[in-house]
Short mmCIF file of C-alpha atoms and ligand atoms in Angstrom, two decimals:
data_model
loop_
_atom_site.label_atom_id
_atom_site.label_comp_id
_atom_site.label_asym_id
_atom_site.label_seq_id
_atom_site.Cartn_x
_atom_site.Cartn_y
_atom_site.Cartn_z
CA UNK A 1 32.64 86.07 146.48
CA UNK A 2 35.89 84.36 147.77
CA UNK A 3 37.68 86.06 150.32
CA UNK A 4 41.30 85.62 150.97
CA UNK A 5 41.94 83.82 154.16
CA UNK A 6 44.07 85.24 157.10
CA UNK A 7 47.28 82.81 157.78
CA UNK A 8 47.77 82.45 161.58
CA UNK A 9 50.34 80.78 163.63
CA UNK A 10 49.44 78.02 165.71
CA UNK A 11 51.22 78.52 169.18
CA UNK A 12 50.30 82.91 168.92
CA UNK A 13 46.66 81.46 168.44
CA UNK A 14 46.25 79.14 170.70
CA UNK A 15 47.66 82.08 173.46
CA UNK A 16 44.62 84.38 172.22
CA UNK A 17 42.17 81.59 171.80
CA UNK A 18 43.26 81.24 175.88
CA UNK A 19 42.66 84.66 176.41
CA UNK A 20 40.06 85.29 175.19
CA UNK A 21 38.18 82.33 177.30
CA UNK A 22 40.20 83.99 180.38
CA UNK A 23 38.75 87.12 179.91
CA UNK A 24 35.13 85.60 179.59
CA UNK A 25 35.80 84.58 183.12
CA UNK A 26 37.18 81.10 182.61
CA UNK A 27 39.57 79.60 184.43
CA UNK A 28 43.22 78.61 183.19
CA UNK A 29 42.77 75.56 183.15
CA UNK A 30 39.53 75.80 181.60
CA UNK A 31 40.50 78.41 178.89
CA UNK A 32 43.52 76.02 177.99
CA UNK A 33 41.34 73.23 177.71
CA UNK A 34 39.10 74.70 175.25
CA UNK A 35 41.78 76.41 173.24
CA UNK A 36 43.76 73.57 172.99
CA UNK A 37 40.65 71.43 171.35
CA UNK A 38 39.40 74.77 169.21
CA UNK A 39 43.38 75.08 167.60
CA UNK A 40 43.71 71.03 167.06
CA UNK A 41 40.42 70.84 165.25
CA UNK A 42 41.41 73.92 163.03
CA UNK A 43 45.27 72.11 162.75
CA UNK A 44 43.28 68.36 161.82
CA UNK A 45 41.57 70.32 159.21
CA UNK A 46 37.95 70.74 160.75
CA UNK A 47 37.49 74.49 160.60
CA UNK A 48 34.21 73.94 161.52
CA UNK A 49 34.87 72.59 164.93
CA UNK A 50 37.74 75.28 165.61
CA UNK A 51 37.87 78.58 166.68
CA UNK A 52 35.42 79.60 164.08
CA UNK A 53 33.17 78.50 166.81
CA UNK A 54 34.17 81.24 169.31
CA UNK A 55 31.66 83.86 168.26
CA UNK A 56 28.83 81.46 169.11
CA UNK A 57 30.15 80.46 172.06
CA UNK A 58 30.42 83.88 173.47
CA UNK A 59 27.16 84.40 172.46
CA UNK A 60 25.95 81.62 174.36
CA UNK A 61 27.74 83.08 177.55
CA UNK A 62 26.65 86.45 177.12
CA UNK A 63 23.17 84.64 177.10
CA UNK A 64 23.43 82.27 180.23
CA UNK A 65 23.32 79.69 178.08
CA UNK A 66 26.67 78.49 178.46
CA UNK A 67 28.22 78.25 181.72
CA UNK A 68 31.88 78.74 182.58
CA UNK A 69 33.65 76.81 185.64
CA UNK A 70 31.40 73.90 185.71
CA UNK A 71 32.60 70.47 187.18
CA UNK A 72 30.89 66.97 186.31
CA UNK A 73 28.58 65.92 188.34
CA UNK A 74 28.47 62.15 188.90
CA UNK A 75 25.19 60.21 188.68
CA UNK A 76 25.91 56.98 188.81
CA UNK A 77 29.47 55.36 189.37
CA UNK A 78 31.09 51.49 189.60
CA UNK A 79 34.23 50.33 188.89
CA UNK A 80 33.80 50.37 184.92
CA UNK A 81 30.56 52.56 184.46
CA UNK A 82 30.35 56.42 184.79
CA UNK A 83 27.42 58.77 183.98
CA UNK A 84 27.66 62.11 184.73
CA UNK A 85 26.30 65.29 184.00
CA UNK A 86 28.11 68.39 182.47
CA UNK A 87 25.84 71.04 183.85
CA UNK A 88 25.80 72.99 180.22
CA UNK A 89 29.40 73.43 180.61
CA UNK A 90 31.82 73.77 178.62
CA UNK A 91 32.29 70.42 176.48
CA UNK A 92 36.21 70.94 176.39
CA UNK A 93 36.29 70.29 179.74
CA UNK A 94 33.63 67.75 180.44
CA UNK A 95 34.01 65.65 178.02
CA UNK A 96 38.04 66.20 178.78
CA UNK A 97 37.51 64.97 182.23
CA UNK A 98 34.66 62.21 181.61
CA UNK A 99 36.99 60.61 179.53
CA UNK A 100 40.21 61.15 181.71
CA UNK A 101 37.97 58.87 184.35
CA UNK A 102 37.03 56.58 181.82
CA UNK A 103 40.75 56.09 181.03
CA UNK A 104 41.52 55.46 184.44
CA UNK A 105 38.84 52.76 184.68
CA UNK A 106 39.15 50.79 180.88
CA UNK A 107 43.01 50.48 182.33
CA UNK A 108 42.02 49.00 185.63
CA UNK A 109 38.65 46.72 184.36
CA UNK A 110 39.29 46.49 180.66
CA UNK A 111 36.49 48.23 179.51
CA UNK A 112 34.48 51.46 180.55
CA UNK A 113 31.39 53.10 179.26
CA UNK A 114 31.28 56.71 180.01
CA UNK A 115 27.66 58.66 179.43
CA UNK A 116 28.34 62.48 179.42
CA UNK A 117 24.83 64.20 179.56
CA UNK A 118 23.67 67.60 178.99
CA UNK A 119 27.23 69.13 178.51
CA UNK A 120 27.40 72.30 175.85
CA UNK A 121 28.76 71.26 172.59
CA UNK A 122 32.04 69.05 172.88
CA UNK A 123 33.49 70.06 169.61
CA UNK A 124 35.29 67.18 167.49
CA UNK A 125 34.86 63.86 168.50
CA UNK A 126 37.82 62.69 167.20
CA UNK A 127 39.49 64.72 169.86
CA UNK A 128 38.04 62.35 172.52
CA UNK A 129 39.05 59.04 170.56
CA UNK A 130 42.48 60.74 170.37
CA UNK A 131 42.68 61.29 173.97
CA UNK A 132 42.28 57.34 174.33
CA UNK A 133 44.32 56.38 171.92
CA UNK A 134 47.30 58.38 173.39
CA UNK A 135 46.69 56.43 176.55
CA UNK A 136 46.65 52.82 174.45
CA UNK A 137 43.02 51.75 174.41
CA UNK A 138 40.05 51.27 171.87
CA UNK A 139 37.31 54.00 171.67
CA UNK A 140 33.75 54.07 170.19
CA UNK A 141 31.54 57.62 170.27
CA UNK A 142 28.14 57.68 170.24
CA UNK A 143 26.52 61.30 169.63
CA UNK A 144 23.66 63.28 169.79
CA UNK A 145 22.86 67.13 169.27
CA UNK A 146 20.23 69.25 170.83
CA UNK A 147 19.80 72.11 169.26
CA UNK A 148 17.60 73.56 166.14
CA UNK A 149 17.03 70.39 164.29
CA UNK A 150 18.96 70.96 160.99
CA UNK A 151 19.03 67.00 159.54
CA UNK A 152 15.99 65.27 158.13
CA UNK A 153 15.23 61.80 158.73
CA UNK A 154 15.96 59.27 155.25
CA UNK A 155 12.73 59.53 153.45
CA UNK A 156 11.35 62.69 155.14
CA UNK A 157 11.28 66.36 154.66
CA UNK A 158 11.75 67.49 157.93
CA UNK A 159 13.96 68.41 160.37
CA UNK A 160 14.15 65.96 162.72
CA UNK A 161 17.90 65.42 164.63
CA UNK A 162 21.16 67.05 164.36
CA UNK A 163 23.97 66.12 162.80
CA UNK A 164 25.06 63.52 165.21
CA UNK A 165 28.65 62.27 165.19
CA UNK A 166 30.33 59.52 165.82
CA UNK A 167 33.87 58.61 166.17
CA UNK A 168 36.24 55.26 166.71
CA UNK A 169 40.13 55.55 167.32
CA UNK A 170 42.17 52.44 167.61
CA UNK A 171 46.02 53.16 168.26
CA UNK A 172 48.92 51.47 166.86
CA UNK A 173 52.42 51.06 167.80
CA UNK A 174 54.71 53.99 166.43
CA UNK A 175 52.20 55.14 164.44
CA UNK A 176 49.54 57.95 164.27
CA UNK A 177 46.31 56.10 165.70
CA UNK A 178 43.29 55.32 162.99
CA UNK A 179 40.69 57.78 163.64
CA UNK A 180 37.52 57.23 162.25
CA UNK A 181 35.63 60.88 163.09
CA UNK A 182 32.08 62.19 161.28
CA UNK A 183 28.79 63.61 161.49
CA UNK A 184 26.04 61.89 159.86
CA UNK A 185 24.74 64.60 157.99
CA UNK A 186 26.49 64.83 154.61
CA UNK A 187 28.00 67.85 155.65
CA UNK A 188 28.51 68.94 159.12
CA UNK A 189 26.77 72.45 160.48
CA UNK A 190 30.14 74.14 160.87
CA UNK A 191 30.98 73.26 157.86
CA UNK A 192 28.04 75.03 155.97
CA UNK A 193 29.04 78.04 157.97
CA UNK A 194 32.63 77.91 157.02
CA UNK A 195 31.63 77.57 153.10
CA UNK A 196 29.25 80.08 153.38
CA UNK A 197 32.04 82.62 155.33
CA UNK A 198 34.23 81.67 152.14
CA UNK A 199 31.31 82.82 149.49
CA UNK A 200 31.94 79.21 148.61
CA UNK A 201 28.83 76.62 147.48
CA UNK A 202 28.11 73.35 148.45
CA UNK A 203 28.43 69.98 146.97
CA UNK A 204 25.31 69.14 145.62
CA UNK A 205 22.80 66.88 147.28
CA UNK A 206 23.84 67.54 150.74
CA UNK A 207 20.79 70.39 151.16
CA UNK A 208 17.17 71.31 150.58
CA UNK A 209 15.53 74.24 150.65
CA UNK A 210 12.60 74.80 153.27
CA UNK A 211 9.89 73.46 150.64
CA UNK A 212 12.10 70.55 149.79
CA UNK A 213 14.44 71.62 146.50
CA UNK A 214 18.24 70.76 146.59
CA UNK A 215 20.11 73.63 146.60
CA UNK A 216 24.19 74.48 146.98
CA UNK A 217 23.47 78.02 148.87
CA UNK A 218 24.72 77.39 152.09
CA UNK A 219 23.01 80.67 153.46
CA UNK A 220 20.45 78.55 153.03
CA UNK A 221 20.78 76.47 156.40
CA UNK A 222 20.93 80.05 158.15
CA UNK A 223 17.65 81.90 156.87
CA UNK A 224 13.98 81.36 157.60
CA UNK A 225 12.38 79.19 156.65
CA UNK A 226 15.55 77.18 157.35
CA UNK A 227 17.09 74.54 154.73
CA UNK A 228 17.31 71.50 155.53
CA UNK A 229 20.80 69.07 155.63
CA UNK A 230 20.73 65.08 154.14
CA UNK A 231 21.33 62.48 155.98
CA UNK A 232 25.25 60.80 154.83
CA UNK A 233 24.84 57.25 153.09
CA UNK A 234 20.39 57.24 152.85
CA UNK A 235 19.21 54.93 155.10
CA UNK A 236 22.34 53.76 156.40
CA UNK A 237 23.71 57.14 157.76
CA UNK A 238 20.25 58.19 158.70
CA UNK A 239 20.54 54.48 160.77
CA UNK A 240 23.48 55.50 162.37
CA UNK A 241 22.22 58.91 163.59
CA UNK A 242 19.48 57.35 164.96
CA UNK A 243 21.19 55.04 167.30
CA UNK A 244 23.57 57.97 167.97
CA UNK A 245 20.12 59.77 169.61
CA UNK A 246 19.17 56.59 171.22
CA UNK A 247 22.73 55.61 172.69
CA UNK A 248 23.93 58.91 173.16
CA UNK A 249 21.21 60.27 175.17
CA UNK A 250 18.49 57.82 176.06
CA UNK A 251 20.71 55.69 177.08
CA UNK A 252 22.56 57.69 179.39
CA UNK A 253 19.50 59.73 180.86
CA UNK A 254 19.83 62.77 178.43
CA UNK A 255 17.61 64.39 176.48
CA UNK A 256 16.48 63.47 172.92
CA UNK A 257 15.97 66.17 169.95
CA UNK A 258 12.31 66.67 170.55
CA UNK A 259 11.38 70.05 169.18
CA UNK A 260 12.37 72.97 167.82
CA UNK A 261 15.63 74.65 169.85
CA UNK A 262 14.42 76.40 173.85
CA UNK A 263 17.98 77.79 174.27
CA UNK A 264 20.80 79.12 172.48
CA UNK A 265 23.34 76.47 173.04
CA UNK A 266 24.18 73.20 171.08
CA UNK A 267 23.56 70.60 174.03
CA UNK A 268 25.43 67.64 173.39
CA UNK A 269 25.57 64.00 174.95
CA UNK A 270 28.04 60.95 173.99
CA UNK A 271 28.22 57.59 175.31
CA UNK A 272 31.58 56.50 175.06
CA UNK A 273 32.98 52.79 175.03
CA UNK A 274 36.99 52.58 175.47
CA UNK A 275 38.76 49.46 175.31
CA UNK A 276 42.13 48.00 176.78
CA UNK A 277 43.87 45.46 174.12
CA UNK A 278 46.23 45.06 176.91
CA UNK A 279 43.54 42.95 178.85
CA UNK A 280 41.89 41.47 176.24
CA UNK A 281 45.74 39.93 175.57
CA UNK A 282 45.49 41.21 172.10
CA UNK A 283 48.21 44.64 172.62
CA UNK A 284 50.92 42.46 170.52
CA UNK A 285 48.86 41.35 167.40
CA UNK A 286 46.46 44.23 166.91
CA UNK A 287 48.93 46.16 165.50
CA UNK A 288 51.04 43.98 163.10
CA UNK A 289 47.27 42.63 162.01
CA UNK A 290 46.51 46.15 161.32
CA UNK A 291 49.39 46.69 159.27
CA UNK A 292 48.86 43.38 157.32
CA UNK A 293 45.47 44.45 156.54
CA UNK A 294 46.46 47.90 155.29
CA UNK A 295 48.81 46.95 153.08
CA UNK A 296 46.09 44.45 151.37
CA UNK A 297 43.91 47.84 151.12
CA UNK A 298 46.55 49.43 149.78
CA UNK A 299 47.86 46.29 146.85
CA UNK A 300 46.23 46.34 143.61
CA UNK A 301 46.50 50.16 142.28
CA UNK A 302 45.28 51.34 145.69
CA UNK A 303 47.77 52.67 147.08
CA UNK A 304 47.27 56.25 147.35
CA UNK A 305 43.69 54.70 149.18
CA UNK A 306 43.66 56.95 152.63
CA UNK A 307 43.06 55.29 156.35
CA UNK A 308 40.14 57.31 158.49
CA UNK A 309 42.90 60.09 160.35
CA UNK A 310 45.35 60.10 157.21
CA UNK A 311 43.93 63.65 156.04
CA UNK A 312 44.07 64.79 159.49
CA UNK A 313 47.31 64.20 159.92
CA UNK A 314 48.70 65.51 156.62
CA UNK A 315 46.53 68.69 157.37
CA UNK A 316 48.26 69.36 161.03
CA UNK A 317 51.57 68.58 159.88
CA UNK A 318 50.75 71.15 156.85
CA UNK A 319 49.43 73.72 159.01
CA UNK A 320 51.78 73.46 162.11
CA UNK A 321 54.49 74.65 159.36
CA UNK A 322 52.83 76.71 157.26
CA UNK A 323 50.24 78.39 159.87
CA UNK A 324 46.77 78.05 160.27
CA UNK A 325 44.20 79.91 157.50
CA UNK A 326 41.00 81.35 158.65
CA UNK A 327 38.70 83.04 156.30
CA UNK A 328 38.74 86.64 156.64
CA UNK A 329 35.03 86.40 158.21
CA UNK A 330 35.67 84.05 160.64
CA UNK A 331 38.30 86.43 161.53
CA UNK A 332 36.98 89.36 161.78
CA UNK A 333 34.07 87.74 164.16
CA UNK A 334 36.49 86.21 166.03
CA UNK A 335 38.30 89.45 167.09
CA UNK A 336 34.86 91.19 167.42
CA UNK A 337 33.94 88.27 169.94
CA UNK A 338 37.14 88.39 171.91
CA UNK A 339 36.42 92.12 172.47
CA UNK A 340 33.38 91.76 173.16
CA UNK A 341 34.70 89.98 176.60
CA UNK A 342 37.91 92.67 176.50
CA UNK A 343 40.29 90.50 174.84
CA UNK A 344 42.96 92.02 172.07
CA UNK A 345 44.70 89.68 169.26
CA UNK A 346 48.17 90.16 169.53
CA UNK A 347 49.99 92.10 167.05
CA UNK A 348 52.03 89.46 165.69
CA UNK A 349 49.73 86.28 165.27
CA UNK A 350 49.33 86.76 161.48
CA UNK A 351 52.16 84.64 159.75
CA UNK A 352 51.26 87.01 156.18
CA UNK A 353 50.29 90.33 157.48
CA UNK A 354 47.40 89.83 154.60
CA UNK A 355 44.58 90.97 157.38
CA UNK A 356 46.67 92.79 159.86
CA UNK A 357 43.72 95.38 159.42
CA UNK A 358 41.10 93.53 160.71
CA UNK A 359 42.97 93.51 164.02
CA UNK A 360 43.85 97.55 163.77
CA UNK A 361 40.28 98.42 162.51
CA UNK A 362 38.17 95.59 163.66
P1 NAD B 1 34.30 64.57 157.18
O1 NAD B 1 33.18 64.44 156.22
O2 NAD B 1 35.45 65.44 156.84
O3 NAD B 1 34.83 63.07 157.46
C1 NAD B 1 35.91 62.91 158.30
C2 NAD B 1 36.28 61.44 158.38
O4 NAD B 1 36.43 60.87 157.09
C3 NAD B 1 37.63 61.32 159.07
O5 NAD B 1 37.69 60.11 159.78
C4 NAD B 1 38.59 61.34 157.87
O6 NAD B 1 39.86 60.79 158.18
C5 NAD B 1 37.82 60.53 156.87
N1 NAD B 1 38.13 60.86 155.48
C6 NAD B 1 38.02 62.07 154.91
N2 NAD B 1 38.36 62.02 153.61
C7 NAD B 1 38.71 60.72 153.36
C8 NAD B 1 39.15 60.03 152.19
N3 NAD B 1 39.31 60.66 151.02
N4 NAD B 1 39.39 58.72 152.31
C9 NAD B 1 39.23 58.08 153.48
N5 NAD B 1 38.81 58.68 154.63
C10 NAD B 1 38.55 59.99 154.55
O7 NAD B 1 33.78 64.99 158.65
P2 NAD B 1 32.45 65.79 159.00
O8 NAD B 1 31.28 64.89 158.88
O9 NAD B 1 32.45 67.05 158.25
O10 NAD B 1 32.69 66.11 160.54
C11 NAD B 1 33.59 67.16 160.88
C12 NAD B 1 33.77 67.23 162.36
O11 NAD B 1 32.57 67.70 162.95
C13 NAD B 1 34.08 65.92 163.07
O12 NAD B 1 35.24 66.14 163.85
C14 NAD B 1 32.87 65.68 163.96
O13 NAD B 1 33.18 65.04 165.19
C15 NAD B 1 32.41 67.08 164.21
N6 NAD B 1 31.00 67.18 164.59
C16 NAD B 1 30.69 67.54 165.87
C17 NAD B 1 29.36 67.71 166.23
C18 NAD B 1 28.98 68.11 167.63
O14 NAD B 1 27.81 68.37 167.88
N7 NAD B 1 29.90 68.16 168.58
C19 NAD B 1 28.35 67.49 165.30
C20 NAD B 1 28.70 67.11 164.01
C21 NAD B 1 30.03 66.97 163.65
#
C-alpha cells in the first residue's frame, strides 16, 4: 500500500544529514561531504542514491565495515595518472578527493585517469562528472560494485555483477552541463528499495524471481532465495557492465565481483578519464557545436526530446522550492538510524508537518 511521503526542506536536511555523520564520529568535513552528495542525489531525483541510504550505512559502521576518517592512499602517481586506494572509506570523500587531484592534473597535462580502488560505495556517479564539469573539463566513469551480486549476465540466470554505473558529463558555456549518469541494470538497487518502501511495483521485465520468472514484486530482490535484476539494453548493457568490472577494477588493481558478498558494505571502484577542451584547443567550438546539434535533435516534432541531466535538473529546481519528499519508510529508518548514533531530527525540517510524528514517536 502507498504511503504518503514526508516533504522535507533541503538546507534543515542537509544540517541533520551532517549530524547525524558527526555523531557517528565523522569529521566535519567528512560529514559535510557525505551530506552534501546524499541531499543532491535526493534534489537530482535519485532517491535511491540519497539519504535513503543512511540506514545502511550506519549499519555498515556499526559493523566495521565502513570506516570513518579515512584518507586515500596513493599507489601509484605521475603527472597525469593516479591510483589510489580508499581504505573502505567513505566514497563521499574518496572519490571527492580522487577526483579533486585528477582535476588538478587534466588542467595541468590535458588529460588524467584516476583509479579509485576499494573505497565504500561512492553514491551517484553523476556527482563525480558534475564535480568536473564545474571545473570545465570532459569526464568518463567507469564502475564496478562488490557486493551481493544482484544482476545476471545477458543470457544467464544468475547473479553474476552488480549494477555497475557509468557516467559522462561534458560542460557547456552558461548552461547546465550534459550529464549522462546510469546503472546498467534496468533498474538500479536503490531504486527497488525505494519502490518497495512506497508499496509501489516495478516495471515489468526489469526482475526474476530466484527460479527465473519475471516478476514486479520488488521485495523480491530482498528475500531468499534472492531475485534477480536484468541487465539494461540485452547484450549491449550487459556489454557495458562488463567493461565497467574490467576497467573499473581490474584495471586499476581492485577487486572483481567474484562470489557471493564476505562483508556488509557495497565496495566500489571507478576509473575515471577527465578531459581539458581547453588543451585540446577545442573550449570555443564544443559548445556552439553542441548547441547546433541539439537543436537538430530537437527539429522535426522532437522538441520536448530530453538531453541526459535535463530531468535532473528540472527535479532539483522542483525540489529546492517545493522541498524534498521521502517516503514515510525511508523516514522513519532514517530517524531510527540517526539515533541509533545519538542524533535528533530537528523539529522544524518537515516543510508539511504530514509526519511530524515519526520524529515525536519514532
Ligand atoms: P536512470 O535510469 O534514472 O537514468 C538516468 C539517466 O538517464 C540520466 O542521465 C538521465 O538524465 C537520463 N534520462 C532519464 N530519463 C530520460 C528521458 N526520458 N530522456 C532522456 N534521458 C533520460 O538511472 P539509474 O540507472 O536508476 O541510476 C540511478 C543512479 O544510481 C545513478 O546516479 C547511478 O550513478 C547510481 N548508481 C550507483 C551505483 C553505485 O554502486 N555507486 C550503482 C548503480 C547505480
Amino acid at each position: 500500500m502507498a504511503v504518503e511521503p514526508v516533504l522535507v526542506d533541503e538546507g534543515r536536511l542537509h544540517d541533520y544529514v551532517a549530524d547525524i555523520f558527526l555523531a557517528a564520529s565523522s569529521s566535519d568535513r567528512e560529514a559535510r561531504l557525505i551530506a552534501r552528495h546524499l541531499v543532491d542525489s535526493n534534489l537530482r531525483g535519485h532517491d535511491s542514491h540519497g539519504v535513503g541510504s543512511i540506514p545502511i550505512y550506519v549499519r555498515n559502521l556499526q559493523s566495521g565495515d565502513l570506516l570513518p576518517n579515512q584518507s586515500l592512499t596513493t599507489v601509484t602517481e605521475t603527472d597525469s595518472l593516479l591510483i589510489c586506494d580508499g581504505n573502505g572509506g567513505y566514497g563521499q570523500v574518496m572519490a571527492h578527493d580522487a577526483i579533486a587531484i585528477g582535476i588538478v592534473k587534466a588542467r595541468d597535462k590535458g588529460v588524467a585517469l584516476v583509479g579509485l580502488r576499494n573505497s565504500h560505495h561512492v553514491g551517484r556517479i553523476g556527482h563525480w562528472a558534475e564535480q568536473c564539469a564545474a571545473a570545465g573539463l570532459v569526464s568518463i566513469h567507469f564502475v564496478n560494485v562488490v557486493s551481493d551480486p544482484s544482476v545476471a549476465p545477458f543470457g544467464g540466470v544468475a547473479a553474476r555483477v552488480g549494477t555497475n554505473p557509468f557516467s559522462v558529463g561534458i560542460p557547456r558555456d552558461g548552461k547546465r552541463p550534459i550529464v549522462l549518469d546510469f546503472a546498467t541494470s534496468k533498474l538500479a538497487v536503490g531504486k527497488v528499495r525505494v519502490a518497495m518502501n512506497q508499496g509501489k511495483p516495478l516495471p515489468p521485465g526489469a526482475l526474476l524471481t530466484a527460479d527465473g520468472q519475471p516478476t514486479t514484486d520488488p521485495s523480491i530482490l530482498f528475500g531468499q532465495p534472492k531475485g534477480i535484476l536484468l541487465p539494461f539494453g540485452d547484450h549491449k548493457g550487459w556489454g557495458l557492465s562488463f567493461v565497467c568490472e574490467l576497467l573499473g577494477a581490474a584495471l586499476t588493481g581492485g577487486k572483481t565481483q567474484s562470489g557471493p558478498k564476505k562483508r556488509n558494505a557495497t565496495i566500489n571502484c571507478m576509473l575515471s578519464i577527465i578531459i581539458s577542451p581547453e588543451h585540446l584547443g577545442t573550449t570555443d567550438v564544443i559548445s556552439p557545436e553542441i548547441d547546433t546539434f541539439v537543436g537538430w535533435v530537437r527539429s522535426g516534432g522532437n522538441a520536448g526530446v530530453l538531453l541526459p541531466g535535463d530531468l535532473e535538473a528540472a527535479t532539483t529546481d522542483e525540489r529546492k522550492a517545493g522541498g524534498v519528499p521521502i517516503d514515510a519508510i525511508s523516514w522513519s529508518d532514517i530517524v531510527a538510524a540517526g539515533r541509533q548514533v545519538g542524533a535528533e531530527p530537528p523539529a522544524n525540517i518537515h516543510r508539511d508537518g504530514v509526519a511530524d510524528h515519526i520524529t515525536q514517536t519514532g
